[in-house]
XYZ file of N, CA, C and O in Angstrom:
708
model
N -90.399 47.707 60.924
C -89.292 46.959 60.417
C -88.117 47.055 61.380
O -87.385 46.082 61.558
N -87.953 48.057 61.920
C -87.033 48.395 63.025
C -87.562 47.499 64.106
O -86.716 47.024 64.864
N -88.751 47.207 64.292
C -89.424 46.511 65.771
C -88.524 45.085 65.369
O -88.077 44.336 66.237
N -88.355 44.870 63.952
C -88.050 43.254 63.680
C -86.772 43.141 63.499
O -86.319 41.997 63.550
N -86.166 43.874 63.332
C -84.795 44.076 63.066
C -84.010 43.741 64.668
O -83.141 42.899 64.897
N -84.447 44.399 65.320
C -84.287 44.764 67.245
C -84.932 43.145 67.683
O -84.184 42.393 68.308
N -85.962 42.805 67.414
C -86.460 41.516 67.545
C -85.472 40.749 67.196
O -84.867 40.283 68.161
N -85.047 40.418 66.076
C -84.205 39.459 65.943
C -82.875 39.567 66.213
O -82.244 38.551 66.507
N -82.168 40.992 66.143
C -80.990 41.216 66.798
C -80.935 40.424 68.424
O -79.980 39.726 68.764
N -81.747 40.603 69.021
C -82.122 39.853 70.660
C -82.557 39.066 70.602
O -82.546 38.399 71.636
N -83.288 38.480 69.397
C -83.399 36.543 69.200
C -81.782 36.177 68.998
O -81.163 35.371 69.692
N -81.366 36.773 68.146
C -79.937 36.043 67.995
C -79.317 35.896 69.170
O -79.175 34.744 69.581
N -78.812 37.014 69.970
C -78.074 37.231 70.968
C -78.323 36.213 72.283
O -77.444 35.775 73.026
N -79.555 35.999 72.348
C -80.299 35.350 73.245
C -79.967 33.550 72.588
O -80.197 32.592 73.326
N -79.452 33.367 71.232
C -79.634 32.108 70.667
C -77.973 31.926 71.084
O -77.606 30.842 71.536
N -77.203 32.807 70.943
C -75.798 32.932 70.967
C -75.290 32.296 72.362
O -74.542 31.381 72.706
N -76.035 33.196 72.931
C -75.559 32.998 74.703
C -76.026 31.906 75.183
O -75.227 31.188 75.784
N -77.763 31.369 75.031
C -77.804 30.090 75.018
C -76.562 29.037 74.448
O -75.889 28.393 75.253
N -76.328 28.934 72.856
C -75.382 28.014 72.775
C -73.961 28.233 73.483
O -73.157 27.300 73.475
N -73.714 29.166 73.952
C -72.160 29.062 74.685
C -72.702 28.925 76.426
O -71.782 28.766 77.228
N -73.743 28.966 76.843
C -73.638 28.461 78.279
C -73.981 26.867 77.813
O -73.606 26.135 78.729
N -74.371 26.342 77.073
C -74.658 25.070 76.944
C -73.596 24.392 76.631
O -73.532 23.219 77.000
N -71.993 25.269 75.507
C -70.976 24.146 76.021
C -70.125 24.386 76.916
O -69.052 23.784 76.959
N -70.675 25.839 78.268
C -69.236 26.047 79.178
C -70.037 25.046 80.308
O -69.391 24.829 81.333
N -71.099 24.551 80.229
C -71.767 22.979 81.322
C -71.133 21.833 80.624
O -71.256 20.772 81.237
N -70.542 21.776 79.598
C -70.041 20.455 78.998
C -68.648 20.430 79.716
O -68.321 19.322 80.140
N -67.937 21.268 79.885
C -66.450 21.426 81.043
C -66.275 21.826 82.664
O -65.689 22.674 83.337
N -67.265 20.531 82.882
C -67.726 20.763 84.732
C -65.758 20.178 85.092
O -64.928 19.530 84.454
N -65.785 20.874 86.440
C -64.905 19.305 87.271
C -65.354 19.753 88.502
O -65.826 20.870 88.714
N -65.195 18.827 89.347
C -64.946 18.371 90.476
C -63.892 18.271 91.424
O -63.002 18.813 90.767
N -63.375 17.967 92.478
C -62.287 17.550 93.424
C -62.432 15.956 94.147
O -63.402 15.208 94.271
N -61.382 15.867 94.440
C -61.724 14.609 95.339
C -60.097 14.941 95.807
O -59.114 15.533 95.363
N -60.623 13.918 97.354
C -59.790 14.011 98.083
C -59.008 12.173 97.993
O -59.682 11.155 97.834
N -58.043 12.202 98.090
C -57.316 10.837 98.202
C -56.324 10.696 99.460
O -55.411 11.494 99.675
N -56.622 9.554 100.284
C -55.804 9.658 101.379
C -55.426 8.417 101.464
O -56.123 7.508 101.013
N -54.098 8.186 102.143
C -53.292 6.718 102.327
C -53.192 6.608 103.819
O -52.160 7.036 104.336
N -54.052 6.133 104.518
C -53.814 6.042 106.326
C -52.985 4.771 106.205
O -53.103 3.636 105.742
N -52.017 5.575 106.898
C -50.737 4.050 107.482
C -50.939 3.948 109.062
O -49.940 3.733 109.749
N -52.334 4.108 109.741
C -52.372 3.878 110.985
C -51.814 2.454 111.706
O -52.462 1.906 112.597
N -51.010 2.125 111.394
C -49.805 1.185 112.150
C -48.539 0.629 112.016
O -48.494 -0.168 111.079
N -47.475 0.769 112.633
C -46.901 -0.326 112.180
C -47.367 -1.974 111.940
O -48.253 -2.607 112.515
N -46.244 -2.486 110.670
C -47.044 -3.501 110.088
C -45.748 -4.263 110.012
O -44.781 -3.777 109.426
N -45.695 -5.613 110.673
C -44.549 -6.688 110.393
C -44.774 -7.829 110.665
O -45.327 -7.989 111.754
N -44.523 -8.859 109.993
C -44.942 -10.381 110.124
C -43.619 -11.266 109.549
O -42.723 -10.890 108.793
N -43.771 -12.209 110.007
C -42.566 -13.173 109.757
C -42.831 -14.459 109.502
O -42.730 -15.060 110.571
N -43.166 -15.312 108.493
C -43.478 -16.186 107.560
C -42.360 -17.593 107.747
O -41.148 -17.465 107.571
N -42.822 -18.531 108.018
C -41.543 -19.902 107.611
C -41.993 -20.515 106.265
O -43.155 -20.322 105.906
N -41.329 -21.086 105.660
C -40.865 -21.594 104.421
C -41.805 -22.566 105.002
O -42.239 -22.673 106.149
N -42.040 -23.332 103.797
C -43.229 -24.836 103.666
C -42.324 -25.583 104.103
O -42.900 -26.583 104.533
N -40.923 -25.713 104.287
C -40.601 -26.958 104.830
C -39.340 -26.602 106.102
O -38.194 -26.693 105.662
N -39.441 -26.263 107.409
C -38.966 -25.398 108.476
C -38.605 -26.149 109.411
O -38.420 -25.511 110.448
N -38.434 -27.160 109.494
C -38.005 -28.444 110.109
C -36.911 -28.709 109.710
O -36.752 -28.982 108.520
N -35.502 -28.696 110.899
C -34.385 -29.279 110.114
C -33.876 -30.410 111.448
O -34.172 -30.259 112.633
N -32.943 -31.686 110.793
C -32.399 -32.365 111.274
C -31.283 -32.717 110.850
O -31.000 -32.973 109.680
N -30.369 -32.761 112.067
C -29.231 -33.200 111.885
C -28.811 -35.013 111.953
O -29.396 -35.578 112.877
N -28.104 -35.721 111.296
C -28.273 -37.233 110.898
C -26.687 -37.650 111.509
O -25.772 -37.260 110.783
N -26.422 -38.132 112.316
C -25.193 -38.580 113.117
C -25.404 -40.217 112.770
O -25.909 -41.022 113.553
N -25.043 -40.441 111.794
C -24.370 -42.309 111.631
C -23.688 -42.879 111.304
O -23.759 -44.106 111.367
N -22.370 -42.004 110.626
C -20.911 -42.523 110.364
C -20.241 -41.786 111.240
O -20.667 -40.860 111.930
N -18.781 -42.403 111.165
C -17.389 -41.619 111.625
C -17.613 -40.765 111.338
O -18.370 -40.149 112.089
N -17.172 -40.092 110.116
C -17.480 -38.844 109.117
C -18.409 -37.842 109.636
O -18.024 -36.699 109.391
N -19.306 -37.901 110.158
C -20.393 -37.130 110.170
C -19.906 -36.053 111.741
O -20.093 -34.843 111.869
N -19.217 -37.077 112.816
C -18.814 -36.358 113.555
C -17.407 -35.755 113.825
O -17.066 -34.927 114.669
N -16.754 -36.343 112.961
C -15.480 -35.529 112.573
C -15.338 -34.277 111.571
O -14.492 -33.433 111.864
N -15.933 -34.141 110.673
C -16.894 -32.999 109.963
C -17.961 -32.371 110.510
O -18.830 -32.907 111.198
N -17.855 -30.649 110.044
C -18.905 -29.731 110.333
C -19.815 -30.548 109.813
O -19.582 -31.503 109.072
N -21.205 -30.057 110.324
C -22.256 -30.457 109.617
C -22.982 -29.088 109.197
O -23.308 -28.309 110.093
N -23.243 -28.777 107.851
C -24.698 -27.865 107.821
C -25.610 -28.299 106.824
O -25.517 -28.775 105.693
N -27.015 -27.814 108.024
C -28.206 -28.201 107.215
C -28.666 -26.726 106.408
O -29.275 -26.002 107.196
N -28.548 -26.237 105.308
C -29.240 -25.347 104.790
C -30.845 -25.096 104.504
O -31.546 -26.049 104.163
N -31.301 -24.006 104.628
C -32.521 -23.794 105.209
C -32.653 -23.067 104.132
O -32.207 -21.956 104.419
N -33.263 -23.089 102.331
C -33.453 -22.159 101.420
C -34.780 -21.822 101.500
O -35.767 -22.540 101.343
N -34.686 -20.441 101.809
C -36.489 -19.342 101.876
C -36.782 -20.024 103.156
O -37.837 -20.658 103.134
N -36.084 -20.059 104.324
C -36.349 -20.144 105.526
C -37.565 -19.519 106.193
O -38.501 -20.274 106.458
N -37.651 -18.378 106.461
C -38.566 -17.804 106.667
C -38.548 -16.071 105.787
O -37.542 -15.382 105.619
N -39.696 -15.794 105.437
C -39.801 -14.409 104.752
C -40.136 -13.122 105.626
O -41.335 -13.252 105.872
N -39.619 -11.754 106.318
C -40.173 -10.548 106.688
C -40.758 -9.919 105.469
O -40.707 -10.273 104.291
N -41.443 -8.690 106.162
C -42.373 -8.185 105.340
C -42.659 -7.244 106.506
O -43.485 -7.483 107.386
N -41.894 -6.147 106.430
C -42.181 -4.790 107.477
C -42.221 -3.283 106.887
O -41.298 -2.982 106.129
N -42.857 -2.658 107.067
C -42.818 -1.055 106.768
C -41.884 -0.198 107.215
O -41.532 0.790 106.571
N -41.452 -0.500 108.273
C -40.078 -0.115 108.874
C -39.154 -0.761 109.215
O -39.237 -1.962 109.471
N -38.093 -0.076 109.282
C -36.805 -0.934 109.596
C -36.742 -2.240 110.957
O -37.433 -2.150 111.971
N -36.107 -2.995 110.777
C -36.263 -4.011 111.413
C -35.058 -4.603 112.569
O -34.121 -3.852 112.840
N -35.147 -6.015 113.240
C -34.300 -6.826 113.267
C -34.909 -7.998 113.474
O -36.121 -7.942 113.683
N -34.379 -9.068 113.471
C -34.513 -10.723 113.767
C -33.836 -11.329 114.531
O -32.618 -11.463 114.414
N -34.753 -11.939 115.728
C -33.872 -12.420 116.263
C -34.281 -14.012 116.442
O -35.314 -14.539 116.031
N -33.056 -14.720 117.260
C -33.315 -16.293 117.377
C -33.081 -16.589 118.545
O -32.310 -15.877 119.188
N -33.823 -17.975 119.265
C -34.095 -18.335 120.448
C -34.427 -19.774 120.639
O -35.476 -20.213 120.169
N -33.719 -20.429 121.206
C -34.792 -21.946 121.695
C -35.687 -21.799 122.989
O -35.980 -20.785 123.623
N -36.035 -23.135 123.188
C -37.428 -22.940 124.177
C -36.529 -23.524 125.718
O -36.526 -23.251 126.918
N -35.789 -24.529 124.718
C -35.230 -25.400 125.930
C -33.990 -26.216 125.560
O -33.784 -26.184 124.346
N -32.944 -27.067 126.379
C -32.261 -27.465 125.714
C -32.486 -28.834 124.863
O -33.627 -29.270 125.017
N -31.755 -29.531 124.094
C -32.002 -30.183 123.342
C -32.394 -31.606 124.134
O -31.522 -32.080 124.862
N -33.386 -32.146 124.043
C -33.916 -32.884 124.988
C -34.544 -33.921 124.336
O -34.905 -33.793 123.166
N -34.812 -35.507 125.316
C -35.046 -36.566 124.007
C -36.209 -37.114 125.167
O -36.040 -37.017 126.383
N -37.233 -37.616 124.611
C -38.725 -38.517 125.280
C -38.148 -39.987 124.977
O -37.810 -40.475 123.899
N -38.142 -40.518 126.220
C -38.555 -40.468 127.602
C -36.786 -39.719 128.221
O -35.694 -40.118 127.817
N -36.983 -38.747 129.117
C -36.066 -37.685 129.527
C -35.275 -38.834 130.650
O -35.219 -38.690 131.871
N -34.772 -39.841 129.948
C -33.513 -40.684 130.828
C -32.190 -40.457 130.464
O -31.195 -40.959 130.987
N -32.237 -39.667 129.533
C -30.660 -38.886 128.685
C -30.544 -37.509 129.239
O -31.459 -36.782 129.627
N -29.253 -37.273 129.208
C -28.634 -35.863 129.464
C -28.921 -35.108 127.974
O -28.688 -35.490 126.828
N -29.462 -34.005 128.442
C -29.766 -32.753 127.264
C -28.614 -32.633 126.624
O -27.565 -32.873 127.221
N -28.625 -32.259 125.358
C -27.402 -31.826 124.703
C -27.581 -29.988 124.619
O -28.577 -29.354 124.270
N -26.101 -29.420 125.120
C -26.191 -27.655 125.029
C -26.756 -27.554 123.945
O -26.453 -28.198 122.940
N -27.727 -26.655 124.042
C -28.434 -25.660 122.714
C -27.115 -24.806 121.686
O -27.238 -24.554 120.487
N -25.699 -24.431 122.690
C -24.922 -23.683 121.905
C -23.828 -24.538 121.209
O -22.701 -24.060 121.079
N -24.204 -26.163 120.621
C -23.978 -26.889 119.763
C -24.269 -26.639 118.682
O -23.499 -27.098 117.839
N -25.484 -25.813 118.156
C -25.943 -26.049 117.234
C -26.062 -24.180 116.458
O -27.138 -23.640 116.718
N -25.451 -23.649 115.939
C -25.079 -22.546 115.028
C -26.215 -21.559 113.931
O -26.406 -22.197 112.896
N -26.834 -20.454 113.935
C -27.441 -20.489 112.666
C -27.171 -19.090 112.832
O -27.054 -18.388 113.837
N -27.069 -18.750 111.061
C -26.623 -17.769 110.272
C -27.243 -17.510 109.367
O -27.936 -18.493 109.105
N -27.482 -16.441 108.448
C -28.136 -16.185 107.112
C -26.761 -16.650 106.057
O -25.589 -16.296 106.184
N -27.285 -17.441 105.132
C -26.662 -17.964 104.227
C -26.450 -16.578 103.597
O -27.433 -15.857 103.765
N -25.303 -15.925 102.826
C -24.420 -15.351 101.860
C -25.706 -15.043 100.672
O -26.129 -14.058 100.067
N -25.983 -16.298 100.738
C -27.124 -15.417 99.067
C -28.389 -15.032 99.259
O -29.439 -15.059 98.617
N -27.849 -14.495 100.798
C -29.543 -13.547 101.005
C -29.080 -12.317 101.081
O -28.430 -11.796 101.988
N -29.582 -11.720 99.717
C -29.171 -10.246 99.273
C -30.437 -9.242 99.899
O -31.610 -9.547 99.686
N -30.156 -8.308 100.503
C -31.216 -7.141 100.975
C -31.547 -6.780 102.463
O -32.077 -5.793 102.975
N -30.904 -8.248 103.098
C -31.720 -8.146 104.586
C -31.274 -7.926 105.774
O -31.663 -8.463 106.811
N -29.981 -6.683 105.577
C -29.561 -5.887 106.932
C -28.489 -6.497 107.189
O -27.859 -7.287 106.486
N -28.211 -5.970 108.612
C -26.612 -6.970 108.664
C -26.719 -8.435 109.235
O -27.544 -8.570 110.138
N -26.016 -9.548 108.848
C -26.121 -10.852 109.745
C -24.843 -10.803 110.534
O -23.712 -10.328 110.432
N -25.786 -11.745 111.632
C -24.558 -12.364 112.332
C -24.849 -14.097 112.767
O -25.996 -14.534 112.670
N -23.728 -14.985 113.233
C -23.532 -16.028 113.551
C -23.799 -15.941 115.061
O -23.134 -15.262 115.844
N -25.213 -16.972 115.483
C -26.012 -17.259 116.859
C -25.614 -18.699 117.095
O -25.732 -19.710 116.403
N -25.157 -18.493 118.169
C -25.048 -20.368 118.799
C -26.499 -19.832 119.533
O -26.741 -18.725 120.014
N -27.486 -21.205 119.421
C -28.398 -21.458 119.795
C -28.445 -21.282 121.644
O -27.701 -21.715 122.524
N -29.928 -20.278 121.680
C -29.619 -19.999 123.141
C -31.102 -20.010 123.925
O -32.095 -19.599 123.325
N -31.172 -20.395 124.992
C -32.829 -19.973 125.624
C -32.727 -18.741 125.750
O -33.683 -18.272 126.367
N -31.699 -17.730 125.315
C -31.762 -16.121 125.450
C -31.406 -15.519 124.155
O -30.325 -15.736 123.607
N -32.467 -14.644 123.597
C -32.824 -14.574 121.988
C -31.425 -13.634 121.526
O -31.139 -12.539 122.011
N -30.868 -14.156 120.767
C -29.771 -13.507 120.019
C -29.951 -13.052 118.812
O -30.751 -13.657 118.098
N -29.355 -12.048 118.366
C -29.867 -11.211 116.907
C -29.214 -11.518 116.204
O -27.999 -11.317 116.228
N -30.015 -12.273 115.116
C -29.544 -12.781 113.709
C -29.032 -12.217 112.888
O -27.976 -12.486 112.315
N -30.130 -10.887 112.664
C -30.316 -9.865 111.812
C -30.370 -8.302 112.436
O -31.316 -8.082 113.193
N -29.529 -7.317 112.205
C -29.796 -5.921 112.575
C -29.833 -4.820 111.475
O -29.134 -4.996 110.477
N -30.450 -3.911 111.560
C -30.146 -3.329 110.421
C -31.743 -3.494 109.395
O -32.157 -2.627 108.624
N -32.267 -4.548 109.613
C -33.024 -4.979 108.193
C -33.464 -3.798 107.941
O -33.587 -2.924 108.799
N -33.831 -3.627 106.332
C -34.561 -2.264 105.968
C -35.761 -2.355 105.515
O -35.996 -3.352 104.833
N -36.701 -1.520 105.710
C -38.004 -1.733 105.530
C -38.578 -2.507 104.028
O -37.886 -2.105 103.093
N -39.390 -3.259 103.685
C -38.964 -4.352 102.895
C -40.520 -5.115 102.219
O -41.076 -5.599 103.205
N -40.929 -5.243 101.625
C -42.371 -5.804 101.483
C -41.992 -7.182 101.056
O -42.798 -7.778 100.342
N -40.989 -7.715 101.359
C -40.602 -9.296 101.358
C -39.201 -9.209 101.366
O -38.724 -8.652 100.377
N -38.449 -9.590 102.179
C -37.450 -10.292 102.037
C -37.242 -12.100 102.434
O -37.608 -12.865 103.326
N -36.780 -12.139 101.711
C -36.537 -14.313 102.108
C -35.219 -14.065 102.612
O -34.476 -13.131 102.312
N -34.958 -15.254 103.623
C -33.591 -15.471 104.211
C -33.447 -17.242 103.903
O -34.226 -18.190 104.001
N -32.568 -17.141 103.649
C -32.017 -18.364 103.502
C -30.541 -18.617 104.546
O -29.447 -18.073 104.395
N -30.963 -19.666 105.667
C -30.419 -19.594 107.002
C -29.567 -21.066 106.862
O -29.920 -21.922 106.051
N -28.871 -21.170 107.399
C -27.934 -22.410 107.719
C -27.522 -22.253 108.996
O -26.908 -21.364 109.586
N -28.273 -23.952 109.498
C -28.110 -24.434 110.723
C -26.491 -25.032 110.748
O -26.063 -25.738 109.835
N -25.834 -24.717 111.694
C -24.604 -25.669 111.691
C -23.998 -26.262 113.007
O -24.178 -25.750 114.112
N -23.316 -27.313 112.795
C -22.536 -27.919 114.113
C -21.340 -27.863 114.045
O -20.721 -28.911 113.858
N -20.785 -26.874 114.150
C -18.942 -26.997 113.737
C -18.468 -28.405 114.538
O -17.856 -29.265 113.905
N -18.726 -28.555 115.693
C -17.766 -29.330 116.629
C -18.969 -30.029 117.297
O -19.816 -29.586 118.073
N -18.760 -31.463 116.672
C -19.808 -32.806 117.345
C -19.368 -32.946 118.866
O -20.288 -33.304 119.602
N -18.149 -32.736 119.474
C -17.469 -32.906 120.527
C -18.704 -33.213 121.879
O -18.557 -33.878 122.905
N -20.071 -32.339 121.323
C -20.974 -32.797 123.164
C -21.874 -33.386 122.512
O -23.053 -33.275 122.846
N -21.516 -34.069 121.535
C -22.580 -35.270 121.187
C -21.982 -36.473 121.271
O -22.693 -37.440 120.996
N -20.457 -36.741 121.691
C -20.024 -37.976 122.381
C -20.407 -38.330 123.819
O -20.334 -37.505 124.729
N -20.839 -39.653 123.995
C -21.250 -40.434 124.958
C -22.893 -39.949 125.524
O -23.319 -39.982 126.679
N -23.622 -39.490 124.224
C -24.858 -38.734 124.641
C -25.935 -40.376 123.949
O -25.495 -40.938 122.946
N -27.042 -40.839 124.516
C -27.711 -42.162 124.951
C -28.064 -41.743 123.279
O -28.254 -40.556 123.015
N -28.145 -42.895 122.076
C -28.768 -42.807 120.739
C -30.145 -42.368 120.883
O -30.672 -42.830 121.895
N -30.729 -41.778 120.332
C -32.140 -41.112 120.241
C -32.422 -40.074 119.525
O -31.406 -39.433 119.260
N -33.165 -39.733 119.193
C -33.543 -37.954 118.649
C -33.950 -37.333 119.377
O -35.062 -37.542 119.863
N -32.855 -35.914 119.855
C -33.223 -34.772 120.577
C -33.599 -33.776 120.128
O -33.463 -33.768 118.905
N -34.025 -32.891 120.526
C -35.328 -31.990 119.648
C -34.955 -30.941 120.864
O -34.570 -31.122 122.019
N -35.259 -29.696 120.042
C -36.153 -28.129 120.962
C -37.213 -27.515 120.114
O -37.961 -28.210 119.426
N -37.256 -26.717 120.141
C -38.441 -25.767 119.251
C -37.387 -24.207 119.405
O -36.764 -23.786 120.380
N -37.574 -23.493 117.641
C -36.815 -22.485 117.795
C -37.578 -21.454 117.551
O -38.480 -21.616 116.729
N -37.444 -20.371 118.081
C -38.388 -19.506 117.628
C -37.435 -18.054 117.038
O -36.410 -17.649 117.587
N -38.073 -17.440 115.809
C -37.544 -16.408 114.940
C -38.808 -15.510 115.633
O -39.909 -15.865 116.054
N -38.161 -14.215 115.560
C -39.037 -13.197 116.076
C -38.314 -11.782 115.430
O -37.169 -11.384 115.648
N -39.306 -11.188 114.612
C -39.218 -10.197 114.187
C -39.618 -9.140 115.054
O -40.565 -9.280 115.828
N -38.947 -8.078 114.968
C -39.044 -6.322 115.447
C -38.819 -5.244 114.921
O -37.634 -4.962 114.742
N -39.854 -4.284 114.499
C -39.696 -2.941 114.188
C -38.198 -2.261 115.367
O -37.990 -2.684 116.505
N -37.405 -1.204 114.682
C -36.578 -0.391 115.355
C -36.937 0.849 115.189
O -36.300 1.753 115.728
């Protein structure tokens, strides 16, 4: 009776320890590792769907008055680090077939319009074949929009220039600092 007593004392014990290793396997964990590689700087510079501007000279009025063309969501940055923007033409303002005198590139003015909140410091660029900074300062940013205004304060070197449409190409160029 003692053999069964001892028997089942060590059946139990043996039933006991079974059920508690069976629920300390129900509270496994694991590790994992999580990593964020920022292997680069990252910046791009976006134009608005409609990035084409023209200026319209066909009354009195038009050249006795500033002119500005406003440019809303001009173009958008999108940099990880701090920035600047700058602006540039290709060439001066020039008309096909090239029997007219160019009009100066530093006729024509552009600035970040006032209600572009976030995007560093601005400044006022007369248009140049040598890139001038729009923007300094910008802060790192996963979108900012600029809303830019082209302007002509003073029509003055667009008198006695042959009727036609003169054209350049401008180019915005973003930079990490």
């Amino acid at each position: 009776m003692k053999k069964l007593f001892l028997f089942s004392g060590i059946l139990l014990l043996a039933l006991i320890a079974q059920f508690q290793l069976a629920q300390a396997q129900t509270d496994q964990t694991g590790n994992v590792t999580v990593s964020i590689d920022l292997t680069a700087p990252v910046i791009s510079i976006d134009l608005g769907a409609d990035p084409n501007v023209t200026f319209v000279y066909s009354t009195p009025e038009d050249y006795t008055t500033p002119q500005v063309e406003p440019k809303v969501g001009h173009f958008t940055v999108v940099s990880n680090q701090d920035y600047e923007v700058t602006v540039q033409a290709t060439e001066e303002f020039t008309v096909i077939p090239e029997n007219a005198s160019p009009i100066p590139l530093s006729v024509v003015q552009v600035s970040v319009d006032p209600s572009t909140t976030g995007g560093g410091t601005p400044a006022i660029v007369p248009l140049s074949s040598t890139a001038g900074t729009l923007v300094t300062d910008g802060p790192a940013t996963i979108g900012t929009t600029y809303n830019i205004n082209y302007t002509i304060p003073d029509a003055t070197s667009l008198i006695d220039k042959v009727p036609e449409v003169y054209s350049t190409t401008v180019i915005y160029t973003a930079t990490q600092i």
